[in-house]
Short mmCIF file of C-alpha atoms in Angstrom, two decimals:
data_model
loop_
_atom_site.label_atom_id
_atom_site.label_comp_id
_atom_site.label_asym_id
_atom_site.label_seq_id
_atom_site.Cartn_x
_atom_site.Cartn_y
_atom_site.Cartn_z
CA MET A 1 23.00 -81.62 8.69
CA SER A 2 19.43 -82.73 8.43
CA PRO A 3 17.49 -81.37 5.67
CA SER A 4 15.16 -79.81 8.32
CA GLU A 5 18.29 -78.28 10.26
CA LYS A 6 19.49 -77.07 6.76
CA TYR A 7 16.01 -75.41 6.12
CA TYR A 8 15.55 -73.93 9.84
CA SER A 9 19.10 -72.35 9.80
CA GLN A 10 18.34 -70.69 6.65
CA ALA A 11 14.91 -69.47 7.79
CA GLU A 12 16.91 -68.04 10.76
CA ARG A 13 19.31 -66.30 8.79
CA ALA A 14 16.70 -64.75 6.45
CA HIS A 15 14.98 -63.49 9.77
CA GLN A 16 18.18 -62.07 11.25
CA GLN A 17 18.84 -60.43 7.74
CA LYS A 18 15.21 -58.97 7.98
CA LEU A 19 15.71 -57.64 11.35
CA SER A 20 18.97 -56.07 10.57
CA GLY A 21 17.48 -54.61 7.63
CA HIS A 22 14.74 -52.94 10.14
CA GLY A 23 17.57 -52.08 12.52
CA ASP A 24 19.12 -49.61 9.94
CA CYS A 25 16.10 -47.67 10.36
CA ALA A 26 17.74 -46.09 13.16
CA ASN A 27 20.67 -44.95 11.45
CA ARG A 28 18.98 -44.00 8.12
CA PRO A 29 18.34 -40.14 7.42
CA TRP A 30 15.18 -38.53 8.57
CA PRO A 31 13.35 -37.11 5.51
CA ALA A 32 14.47 -33.27 6.22
CA GLN A 33 17.84 -35.03 5.96
CA ARG A 34 17.21 -37.07 2.99
CA TYR A 35 15.45 -34.27 1.02
CA GLN A 36 18.04 -31.38 2.39
CA PHE A 37 19.37 -31.07 -1.29
CA ILE A 38 15.93 -30.41 -2.63
CA ILE A 39 15.22 -28.23 0.30
CA ASN A 40 18.40 -25.96 -0.55
CA ILE A 41 17.48 -25.89 -4.37
CA PHE A 42 13.87 -24.35 -3.04
CA ASN A 43 15.75 -21.96 -0.58
CA TYR A 44 18.00 -20.97 -3.79
CA LEU A 45 15.12 -20.24 -6.08
CA ASP A 46 13.50 -18.37 -3.30
CA ASP A 47 16.36 -16.41 -2.69
CA CYS A 48 16.52 -15.79 -6.58
CA LEU A 49 12.96 -14.89 -6.57
CA VAL A 50 13.18 -12.14 -3.99
CA LEU A 51 16.53 -10.86 -5.58
CA SER A 52 14.90 -10.63 -8.84
CA ILE A 53 11.85 -8.70 -7.46
CA TYR A 54 14.41 -6.36 -5.66
CA CYS A 55 16.29 -5.82 -9.11
CA LEU A 56 12.95 -5.22 -10.89
CA ALA A 57 12.02 -2.81 -8.02
CA ARG A 58 15.17 -1.00 -8.77
CA LEU A 59 14.78 -1.20 -12.48
CA LEU A 60 11.39 0.21 -12.51
CA HIS A 61 12.74 2.89 -9.90
CA CYS A 62 15.17 3.93 -12.26
CA VAL A 63 12.98 3.95 -15.41
CA VAL A 64 9.90 5.57 -13.93
CA PRO A 65 10.25 9.35 -14.00
CA SER A 66 10.79 10.95 -10.43
CA PHE A 67 7.75 13.10 -10.67
CA LEU A 68 5.74 9.90 -10.25
CA LEU A 69 7.67 8.74 -7.33
CA ARG A 70 5.90 10.16 -3.96
CA HIS A 71 9.28 10.21 -2.13
CA ALA A 72 10.94 12.21 -4.96
CA SER A 73 8.32 15.00 -4.70
CA SER A 74 8.65 15.26 -1.03
CA SER A 75 12.28 15.66 -1.33
CA SER A 76 12.08 18.21 -4.09
CA ARG A 77 9.79 20.10 -2.11
CA ALA A 78 12.27 19.92 1.01
CA GLU A 79 14.82 21.19 -1.36
CA LYS A 80 12.83 23.86 -2.66
CA ARG A 81 12.26 25.29 0.64
CA LYS A 82 16.01 25.40 1.23
CA GLN A 83 16.53 27.57 -1.81
CA THR A 84 15.78 31.25 -1.58
CA GLN A 85 12.85 32.43 -3.78
CA LYS A 86 15.43 34.18 -6.19
CA ILE A 87 17.63 31.04 -6.57
CA ALA A 88 14.19 29.03 -7.17
CA SER A 89 12.95 31.46 -9.66
CA LEU A 90 16.19 31.64 -11.82
CA ASP A 91 16.23 27.67 -11.47
CA GLY A 92 12.62 27.64 -13.06
CA LEU A 93 13.52 29.91 -15.63
CA ARG A 94 16.44 28.14 -16.61
CA GLY A 95 13.97 24.99 -16.77
CA ILE A 96 11.60 26.71 -19.22
CA ALA A 97 14.33 28.22 -21.41
CA CYS A 98 15.99 24.70 -21.83
CA LEU A 99 12.44 23.46 -22.88
CA PHE A 100 12.44 26.32 -25.43
CA VAL A 101 15.92 24.98 -26.60
CA PHE A 102 14.13 21.68 -27.36
CA HIS A 103 11.62 23.20 -29.18
CA ALA A 104 14.20 24.96 -31.41
CA HIS A 105 15.72 21.73 -32.41
CA TYR A 106 12.62 20.25 -32.66
CA ALA A 107 11.55 22.60 -35.43
CA TYR A 108 15.15 22.16 -37.02
CA SER A 109 14.03 18.38 -37.54
CA PHE A 110 11.87 19.73 -40.37
CA HIS A 111 13.89 22.23 -41.88
CA ASN A 112 16.20 25.51 -40.98
CA TRP A 113 13.77 27.91 -40.16
CA TYR A 114 15.75 30.97 -40.55
CA GLU A 115 17.96 30.28 -43.73
CA GLY A 116 15.11 28.30 -45.52
CA VAL A 117 12.51 31.43 -45.41
CA ASP A 118 13.41 34.59 -46.66
CA ILE A 119 13.05 37.94 -44.56
CA GLU A 120 9.52 39.30 -46.12
CA ASN A 121 8.02 35.85 -45.71
CA MET A 122 9.20 35.90 -42.04
CA LYS A 123 7.42 39.20 -41.18
CA THR A 124 4.20 37.98 -42.17
CA ARG A 125 4.40 34.71 -40.27
CA PHE A 126 2.79 34.31 -36.92
CA MET A 127 5.54 32.13 -35.42
CA TYR A 128 8.34 34.70 -36.50
CA GLN A 129 6.63 37.58 -34.62
CA PRO A 130 7.98 39.05 -31.24
CA PHE A 131 7.35 36.91 -28.10
CA VAL A 132 6.02 34.19 -30.07
CA SER A 133 9.20 33.35 -31.44
CA LEU A 134 10.77 32.96 -28.27
CA LEU A 135 8.79 29.62 -27.73
CA TRP A 136 11.53 28.10 -29.99
CA SER A 137 14.62 30.67 -29.94
CA GLY A 138 17.71 28.52 -28.95
CA VAL A 139 19.96 31.29 -29.36
CA ALA A 140 17.90 33.95 -27.06
CA MET A 141 17.53 30.80 -24.26
CA VAL A 142 21.38 30.19 -24.28
CA ASP A 143 21.93 34.17 -23.53
CA ILE A 144 19.40 33.50 -20.67
CA PHE A 145 21.53 30.34 -19.29
CA PHE A 146 24.66 32.49 -19.42
CA PHE A 147 23.41 35.08 -17.16
CA ILE A 148 22.02 32.63 -14.68
CA SER A 149 25.39 30.73 -14.51
CA GLY A 150 27.16 33.84 -13.56
CA TYR A 151 24.91 34.95 -10.99
CA VAL A 152 24.36 31.62 -9.55
CA LEU A 153 28.10 30.27 -9.47
CA VAL A 154 28.91 33.36 -7.15
CA SER A 155 26.28 34.06 -5.16
CA LYS A 156 27.65 32.38 -2.05
CA SER A 157 31.28 33.70 -2.32
CA VAL A 158 29.91 37.14 -3.18
CA ARG A 159 27.71 36.83 0.40
CA LEU A 160 30.85 35.84 2.11
CA ILE A 161 32.91 38.63 0.86
CA ARG A 162 30.38 41.18 1.68
CA GLU A 163 30.40 39.63 5.22
CA GLN A 164 34.21 40.08 5.31
CA ASN A 165 34.79 36.56 5.51
CA VAL A 166 37.28 36.71 2.75
CA SER A 167 39.17 33.53 3.42
CA GLN A 168 36.12 31.41 3.28
CA ALA A 169 34.97 32.81 0.13
CA PHE A 170 38.45 31.83 -1.23
CA SER A 171 37.66 28.22 0.14
CA THR A 172 34.47 28.56 -1.45
CA ILE A 173 35.66 29.57 -4.77
CA SER A 174 38.60 27.03 -4.65
CA SER A 175 36.01 24.49 -4.40
CA ALA A 176 33.68 25.69 -7.14
CA VAL A 177 37.03 26.19 -9.54
CA PHE A 178 38.03 22.21 -8.74
CA ARG A 179 34.54 20.63 -9.46
CA ARG A 180 33.63 22.98 -12.19
CA ALA A 181 35.19 20.70 -14.97
CA LEU A 182 34.09 17.74 -13.54
CA ARG A 183 30.38 19.20 -13.29
CA LEU A 184 30.33 20.20 -16.68
CA TYR A 185 32.30 17.49 -18.64
CA LEU A 186 31.13 14.30 -17.03
CA PRO A 187 27.86 14.32 -18.20
CA SER A 188 28.66 16.01 -21.77
CA MET A 189 31.26 12.85 -22.09
CA ALA A 190 28.63 10.39 -20.93
CA ILE A 191 25.89 11.76 -23.55
CA ILE A 192 28.95 11.47 -26.12
CA LEU A 193 29.86 7.72 -25.53
CA ILE A 194 26.09 6.93 -24.90
CA SER A 195 25.59 8.27 -28.55
CA ALA A 196 28.38 6.46 -29.67
CA ILE A 197 27.19 3.33 -28.46
CA SER A 198 23.80 3.79 -29.84
CA ALA A 199 25.23 4.63 -33.21
CA GLN A 200 27.13 1.22 -33.16
CA PHE A 201 24.18 -0.60 -32.19
CA GLY A 202 22.03 0.95 -34.96
CA LEU A 203 19.78 3.08 -33.21
CA PHE A 204 20.63 6.15 -35.57
CA ASN A 205 20.64 4.20 -38.68
CA ALA A 206 16.79 4.95 -39.72
CA GLY A 207 17.81 8.73 -38.90
CA ASN A 208 20.60 8.84 -41.16
CA LYS A 209 18.55 7.01 -44.02
CA TYR A 210 16.05 9.67 -43.53
CA PHE A 211 18.45 12.51 -43.34
CA LEU A 212 20.48 11.66 -46.46
CA HIS A 213 17.27 10.98 -48.34
CA VAL A 214 15.46 14.42 -47.82
CA HIS A 215 18.47 16.80 -46.58
CA TYR A 216 19.13 19.38 -49.24
CA ASP A 217 20.48 22.76 -48.33
CA ALA A 218 17.87 24.40 -45.80
CA ALA A 219 15.35 21.76 -46.58
CA GLY A 220 14.99 18.73 -44.42
CA PRO A 221 16.54 18.07 -41.05
CA SER A 222 19.33 20.58 -40.26
CA GLU A 223 21.53 18.20 -38.26
CA GLN A 224 22.87 14.74 -39.17
CA PRO A 225 23.08 11.90 -36.90
CA PRO A 226 26.51 10.30 -36.01
CA PRO A 227 27.64 7.59 -38.51
CA ARG A 228 27.87 3.89 -37.64
CA LEU A 229 31.50 2.99 -37.95
CA GLY A 230 32.92 -0.67 -38.33
CA SER A 231 33.39 -1.83 -35.09
CA LEU A 232 32.45 -1.04 -31.42
CA VAL A 233 36.14 -0.09 -30.47
CA ALA A 234 36.25 2.21 -33.47
CA GLN A 235 33.12 3.86 -32.37
CA LEU A 236 34.18 4.25 -28.89
CA TYR A 237 37.49 5.89 -29.92
CA ASP A 238 35.57 8.13 -32.16
CA GLY A 239 33.35 9.29 -29.24
CA LEU A 240 36.65 9.87 -27.07
CA LYS A 241 38.18 11.99 -29.83
CA ASP A 242 35.08 14.12 -29.47
CA CYS A 243 35.34 14.20 -25.55
CA TYR A 244 39.03 15.30 -26.21
CA ARG A 245 38.30 18.17 -28.70
CA LEU A 246 35.41 19.30 -26.41
CA THR A 247 37.80 19.82 -23.63
CA ASP A 248 40.68 20.99 -25.72
CA ASN A 249 38.76 23.95 -26.67
CA THR A 250 38.77 25.48 -23.35
CA ILE A 251 42.42 24.97 -22.65
CA PRO A 252 44.31 28.36 -23.55
CA TRP A 253 47.08 26.49 -24.92
CA GLY A 254 44.99 23.90 -26.54
CA LYS A 255 45.80 22.87 -29.95
CA PHE A 256 42.15 23.21 -31.36
CA ASN A 257 41.92 26.66 -29.60
CA PHE A 258 38.88 27.91 -31.79
CA ALA A 259 36.05 30.29 -30.89
CA TYR A 260 33.95 27.35 -30.05
CA GLU A 261 30.53 29.20 -30.51
CA GLU A 262 30.95 30.13 -34.05
CA ASP A 263 29.70 27.70 -36.64
CA TRP A 264 32.36 27.64 -39.09
CA ASN A 265 35.04 26.87 -36.26
CA ALA A 266 33.16 24.80 -33.88
CA ARG A 267 31.26 22.51 -36.05
CA PRO A 268 34.47 20.71 -38.01
CA SER A 269 36.19 20.81 -34.86
CA GLY A 270 34.83 17.42 -33.77
CA THR A 271 31.29 17.69 -32.16
CA VAL A 272 30.07 14.65 -34.21
CA TYR A 273 27.84 13.08 -31.77
CA ASP A 274 25.87 15.99 -30.16
CA LYS A 275 26.71 19.70 -31.80
CA HIS A 276 24.43 21.24 -29.20
CA LEU A 277 27.39 20.71 -26.71
CA TRP A 278 29.09 23.69 -28.06
CA THR A 279 27.83 25.78 -24.99
CA ILE A 280 29.77 23.55 -22.58
CA PRO A 281 33.30 24.99 -23.57
CA VAL A 282 31.95 28.56 -23.29
CA GLU A 283 30.27 27.79 -19.71
CA PHE A 284 33.59 26.63 -18.52
CA LYS A 285 35.54 29.43 -19.98
CA CYS A 286 33.29 31.97 -18.55
CA SER A 287 33.08 30.42 -15.15
CA MET A 288 37.01 30.35 -14.87
CA LEU A 289 36.83 34.24 -16.22
CA ILE A 290 34.35 35.23 -13.43
CA PHE A 291 36.19 33.35 -10.45
CA MET A 292 39.55 34.99 -11.37
CA ILE A 293 37.97 38.26 -11.47
CA LEU A 294 36.12 37.91 -8.31
CA ILE A 295 39.45 36.46 -6.50
CA ALA A 296 41.26 39.58 -7.70
CA THR A 297 38.80 42.15 -6.38
CA ALA A 298 37.78 40.13 -3.42
CA ARG A 299 39.74 42.20 -0.85
CA LEU A 300 38.69 45.68 -2.55
CA ARG A 301 36.08 47.75 -1.08
CA ALA A 302 32.42 47.21 -2.65
CA THR A 303 32.53 50.46 -4.66
CA TRP A 304 35.98 49.67 -6.25
CA ARG A 305 35.10 45.90 -6.66
CA LEU A 306 31.72 46.92 -8.63
CA SER A 307 33.56 49.55 -10.55
CA VAL A 308 36.29 47.06 -11.70
CA HIS A 309 33.65 44.44 -12.67
CA THR A 310 31.87 47.26 -14.37
CA LEU A 311 34.89 48.08 -16.83
CA PHE A 312 35.13 44.38 -17.58
CA LEU A 313 31.69 44.23 -18.22
CA VAL A 314 31.76 47.14 -20.83
CA ASN A 315 34.52 45.98 -22.33
CA CYS A 316 33.28 42.84 -23.16
CA LEU A 317 30.15 44.16 -24.23
CA PHE A 318 31.49 46.65 -27.04
CA THR A 319 34.30 44.11 -28.10
CA GLU A 320 31.33 41.72 -28.84
CA ARG A 321 32.23 39.18 -26.12
CA PHE A 322 28.74 38.35 -25.20
CA SER A 323 29.01 35.14 -23.54
CA GLU A 324 31.81 36.71 -21.13
CA PHE A 325 29.39 39.98 -20.89
CA LEU A 326 26.43 37.84 -19.86
CA PHE A 327 28.53 36.02 -17.03
CA ILE A 328 30.16 39.22 -15.58
CA ALA A 329 26.67 40.76 -15.88
CA GLY A 330 25.46 37.93 -13.50
CA MET A 331 28.28 38.29 -11.16
CA ILE A 332 27.40 42.06 -10.81
CA PHE A 333 23.85 41.40 -10.39
CA SER A 334 24.45 39.01 -7.66
CA GLU A 335 26.46 41.57 -5.63
CA LEU A 336 23.69 44.34 -5.98
CA ASP A 337 21.21 41.68 -5.01
CA ALA A 338 23.19 41.05 -1.80
CA ILE A 339 23.30 44.94 -1.50
CA ARG A 340 19.62 45.09 -1.60
CA GLN A 341 19.03 42.38 0.75
CA GLU A 342 21.40 44.38 3.24
CA THR A 343 19.47 47.56 2.81
CA GLU A 344 15.99 45.99 3.31
CA SER A 345 17.12 44.30 6.53
CA ILE A 346 17.56 47.87 8.11
CA LYS A 347 14.53 48.53 10.30
CA ILE A 348 13.05 51.62 10.17
CA SER A 349 11.42 52.82 13.82
CA ASP A 350 7.82 54.57 12.21
CA THR A 351 5.70 51.39 11.32
CA THR A 352 3.32 53.35 9.52
CA MET A 353 5.73 55.21 7.27
CA THR A 354 7.34 51.61 6.60
CA LEU A 355 3.94 49.94 5.73
CA LEU A 356 3.25 53.19 3.43
CA ARG A 357 6.61 52.50 1.98
CA THR A 358 6.25 48.88 1.50
CA ASN A 359 2.94 48.98 -0.08
CA ALA A 360 3.80 51.96 -2.72
CA GLY A 361 7.14 50.42 -3.02
CA THR A 362 6.09 47.07 -4.22
CA LEU A 363 3.63 48.47 -6.61
CA LEU A 364 6.28 50.72 -8.01
CA LYS A 365 8.81 47.65 -8.11
CA ASN A 366 6.11 45.50 -9.80
CA ALA A 367 5.50 48.04 -12.71
CA ILE A 368 9.09 48.53 -12.99
CA ASN A 369 9.91 44.78 -13.14
CA VAL A 370 6.85 43.90 -15.58
CA THR A 371 8.03 46.59 -17.81
CA LEU A 372 11.74 45.48 -18.06
CA PHE A 373 10.79 41.95 -18.24
CA ILE A 374 8.21 42.74 -21.24
CA SER A 375 10.98 44.84 -22.81
CA GLY A 376 13.77 42.04 -22.50
CA LEU A 377 11.50 39.77 -23.96
CA PHE A 378 11.02 41.83 -27.04
CA LEU A 379 14.51 42.33 -27.51
CA LEU A 380 15.20 38.50 -26.85
CA SER A 381 12.85 38.04 -29.80
CA MET A 382 14.82 39.54 -32.27
CA PRO A 383 15.69 37.43 -35.22
CA PRO A 384 19.47 36.37 -35.99
CA LEU A 385 19.17 37.13 -39.71
CA GLY A 386 18.04 40.45 -41.01
CA ALA A 387 16.78 42.09 -37.72
CA ASN A 388 17.43 45.42 -39.41
CA GLU A 389 14.75 44.93 -42.01
CA TRP A 390 12.09 44.76 -39.50
CA PRO A 391 10.33 47.77 -38.49
CA GLN A 392 9.85 46.70 -34.84
CA TYR A 393 13.67 46.29 -34.53
CA HIS A 394 15.09 49.02 -36.79
CA ALA A 395 15.02 51.84 -34.44
CA VAL A 396 16.41 49.41 -31.37
CA LEU A 397 19.45 48.71 -33.56
CA GLU A 398 19.86 52.34 -34.41
CA TRP A 399 21.41 52.79 -30.93
CA VAL A 400 23.98 49.98 -31.49
CA PRO A 401 27.46 51.16 -32.62
CA LYS A 402 27.87 51.15 -36.07
CA TYR A 403 31.22 48.85 -35.88
CA ILE A 404 29.37 46.12 -33.99
CA VAL A 405 28.97 43.02 -36.45
CA ASP A 406 26.45 41.17 -34.56
CA LYS A 407 23.92 43.75 -33.63
CA ASP A 408 21.07 41.11 -32.92
CA ARG A 409 23.40 39.53 -30.41
CA PHE A 410 24.17 42.73 -28.97
CA ALA A 411 20.66 43.59 -28.28
CA ARG A 412 19.75 39.88 -27.26
CA ALA A 413 22.35 39.97 -24.56
CA ILE A 414 21.00 43.35 -23.08
CA GLY A 415 17.40 41.85 -23.35
CA ALA A 416 18.67 38.49 -21.31
CA ILE A 417 19.58 40.77 -18.64
CA MET A 418 16.35 42.81 -18.82
CA ALA A 419 14.09 39.80 -18.59
CA THR A 420 15.97 37.43 -16.16
CA TRP A 421 16.54 40.10 -13.25
CA PRO A 422 12.87 40.90 -13.09
CA ALA A 423 11.81 37.19 -13.26
CA SER A 424 13.71 36.32 -9.89
CA THR A 425 13.02 39.77 -8.19
CA SER A 426 9.37 40.41 -8.86
CA THR A 427 6.76 38.91 -6.63
CA LEU A 428 4.40 39.20 -9.52
CA LEU A 429 6.51 37.23 -11.81
CA ALA A 430 7.93 34.84 -9.69
CA PRO A 431 4.69 32.23 -9.66
CA LEU A 432 5.66 31.56 -13.28
CA PHE A 433 8.92 30.16 -12.26
CA THR A 434 8.59 28.84 -8.73
CA ASN A 435 5.45 26.39 -9.70
CA SER A 436 6.20 22.69 -9.47
CA VAL A 437 6.49 22.34 -13.09
CA SER A 438 8.80 25.05 -13.61
CA GLN A 439 10.95 23.56 -10.59
CA TYR A 440 11.00 20.17 -12.03
CA LEU A 441 12.18 21.28 -15.36
CA GLY A 442 14.65 23.19 -13.76
CA GLN A 443 16.04 20.34 -11.51
CA ILE A 444 16.55 18.17 -15.02
CA SER A 445 17.46 21.30 -17.25
CA PHE A 446 20.96 19.97 -17.82
CA ALA A 447 20.02 16.53 -18.56
CA LEU A 448 17.32 17.57 -20.89
CA TYR A 449 19.80 19.89 -22.69
CA LEU A 450 22.17 16.94 -23.05
CA VAL A 451 19.67 14.05 -24.02
CA HIS A 452 17.15 16.16 -26.34
CA GLY A 453 19.44 16.05 -29.36
CA PRO A 454 20.45 12.41 -29.41
CA VAL A 455 16.54 11.55 -28.79
CA ILE A 456 15.56 13.64 -31.70
CA LYS A 457 18.03 12.29 -34.14
CA SER A 458 17.30 8.93 -33.16
CA ILE A 459 13.66 8.52 -32.57
CA TRP A 460 12.17 11.40 -34.21
CA TYR A 461 13.96 11.29 -37.32
CA ALA A 462 12.75 7.70 -37.64
CA LEU A 463 9.17 8.40 -36.55
CA GLN A 464 9.01 11.59 -38.90
CA PRO A 465 8.68 10.10 -42.15
CA LYS A 466 5.76 7.44 -40.93
CA PHE A 467 3.65 10.13 -39.39
CA ALA A 468 4.04 12.35 -42.40
CA SER A 469 2.72 9.11 -44.65
CA MET A 470 -0.16 8.79 -42.32
CA ILE A 471 -1.21 12.25 -42.65
CA THR A 472 -0.59 12.97 -46.57
CA ARG A 473 1.23 11.77 -49.37
CA ALA A 474 2.82 14.95 -49.91
CA GLN A 475 6.49 15.75 -49.11
CA ILE A 476 7.01 17.66 -46.04
CA PRO A 477 8.39 20.81 -47.74
CA ASP A 478 4.97 20.30 -50.03
CA MET A 479 2.57 20.00 -47.32
CA GLN A 480 -0.42 22.30 -46.90
CA THR A 481 -0.36 24.25 -43.57
CA HIS A 482 -2.83 22.06 -41.81
CA ASN A 483 -1.39 18.82 -42.51
CA PHE A 484 2.00 20.21 -41.35
CA THR A 485 0.53 21.58 -38.39
CA LEU A 486 -0.83 18.34 -37.54
CA LEU A 487 2.50 16.50 -38.04
CA CYS A 488 4.19 19.05 -35.81
CA LEU A 489 1.61 18.42 -33.11
CA LEU A 490 1.64 14.83 -33.21
CA GLY A 491 5.34 14.57 -33.27
CA TYR A 492 5.46 16.87 -30.25
CA MET A 493 3.00 14.59 -28.34
CA VAL A 494 5.12 11.78 -28.59
CA LEU A 495 8.43 13.18 -28.46
CA LEU A 496 7.98 15.45 -25.38
CA PRO A 497 7.10 12.67 -22.95
CA THR A 498 10.17 10.54 -24.48
CA VAL A 499 12.56 13.59 -23.95
CA ILE A 500 11.25 14.19 -20.44
CA CYS A 501 11.71 10.28 -19.50
CA CYS A 502 15.06 10.06 -20.86
CA ALA A 503 16.20 13.41 -19.25
CA ASP A 504 14.76 12.27 -16.01
CA LEU A 505 16.59 9.07 -16.01
CA PHE A 506 20.00 10.89 -17.18
CA TRP A 507 19.59 13.24 -14.29
CA ARG A 508 19.28 10.52 -11.50
CA THR A 509 21.73 8.11 -12.92
CA ILE A 510 24.31 10.16 -14.33
CA ASP A 511 23.95 13.96 -13.59
CA GLN A 512 23.31 13.81 -9.78
CA ARG A 513 26.04 11.16 -9.50
CA SER A 514 28.25 13.13 -11.43
CA VAL A 515 27.74 15.94 -8.74
CA THR A 516 28.37 13.26 -5.77
CA PHE A 517 31.43 11.92 -7.39
CA ALA A 518 33.16 15.68 -7.91
CA ARG A 519 32.49 16.13 -4.17
CA TRP A 520 34.10 12.81 -3.35
CA VAL A 521 36.95 13.40 -5.34
CA GLU A 522 37.42 16.73 -3.70
CA ASP A 523 37.01 15.56 -0.43
CA ARG A 524 39.64 12.60 -0.84
CA ALA A 525 41.92 15.08 -2.56
CA LYS A 526 41.46 17.81 0.10
CA ARG A 527 44.15 18.31 2.64
CA GLN A 528 43.42 17.33 6.22
CA ARG A 529 43.68 19.78 8.73
#
């Protein structure tokens, strides 16, 4: 082959290769296909962004208190409309009472307000005076809890019994008995385990250090935060032991069947993580008692049924079973209220007489209710120590039988009924407990009762010495009155919103879901017809 032919053949092959290279464009992927991997990455990142925004919104929805959410307020108003005024009033009263229990334990974070002050000094201090002392009287508020629980638990069953629908009443009681333990113990166990985990992660370390540094006899904080153990497993096991002891005290054949509400029995029995839970076994025990009594008397005539209930009531009062007395009193007043509603529904033909009777009756009822309410608050204000030495209460205690040991508890139990019943029946007093603030506190009352103790012992115990050092160099027991008052107000302004927000979060995430879970378990276990 000549050189020229060789050159042209090489050039032709190069040209053919070039053409074949351009020809591959038809087989090459389009840009959308070539960069599909990158597009998939962007789509994935977009999905992650949407998911992150959704999760953040859900997190904010959980963290933001329900009273700041518009739909929550509308749903609460709808729920409020479904309630009768009486139940709404009792719910609001329970919320205010729970707030005052928080006040009591907040006061105990400084020192024991009763054991640390002599009787003569208490008589002259403003905060110990009748009515004023109710703002931080935990023992009085617990009595109100028990009476309200007795009323609310059986109100539907009593109404069905009076309608001669006994079989449906039995079904209602059966459902209430089945769900009662789950309703009370699931949130209580949750707060115990949350406290155990918090202790392991050191949230109570500062509080424990402060408690051990300043606590002496009645001085300093009254309640010690839970200790931190060696490992998370050990801490959870310790918390589960607390849960067991909490429930075991309600079982009649339980090994640790103490009188749980008595300090010298209840406190060493295992309430390490939240001593305020001593009321939960009492609630359960007394709930089962009134359910049993109501089942036993459901088929009796109303007169006989109320007579039997009254015998139980009198027996519990004069044998110093005050918790049982208040629950049974709530059950009796629930039926009395049903009778009153039936009587008011009877129509009178003479409309003029009806109007006169209604106006005169309303004025008389309001006068009686206000008198009973104020008298009940006066009895509830009775101090648990040295009440007989107060001139205001000496004459009242003279009426209490001599053999009664806890004469102040006897009087406060009577006062709880006298104050609670008018609060729920009087149209004059009802606005105090049916307003939006009281109703909101009533909604979160159980959660508020459960969470305020751990919050005080973790957050406030850590902040209290810092706040005190900002105000003065003196120790808290040696502070002047105006400095101590400033410390209390500053702490309250910080702690109250914190406790409310924590209670709201606990109410929505645990308390409400425990109610739903209890109903779900009952529905799944229920016999299908």
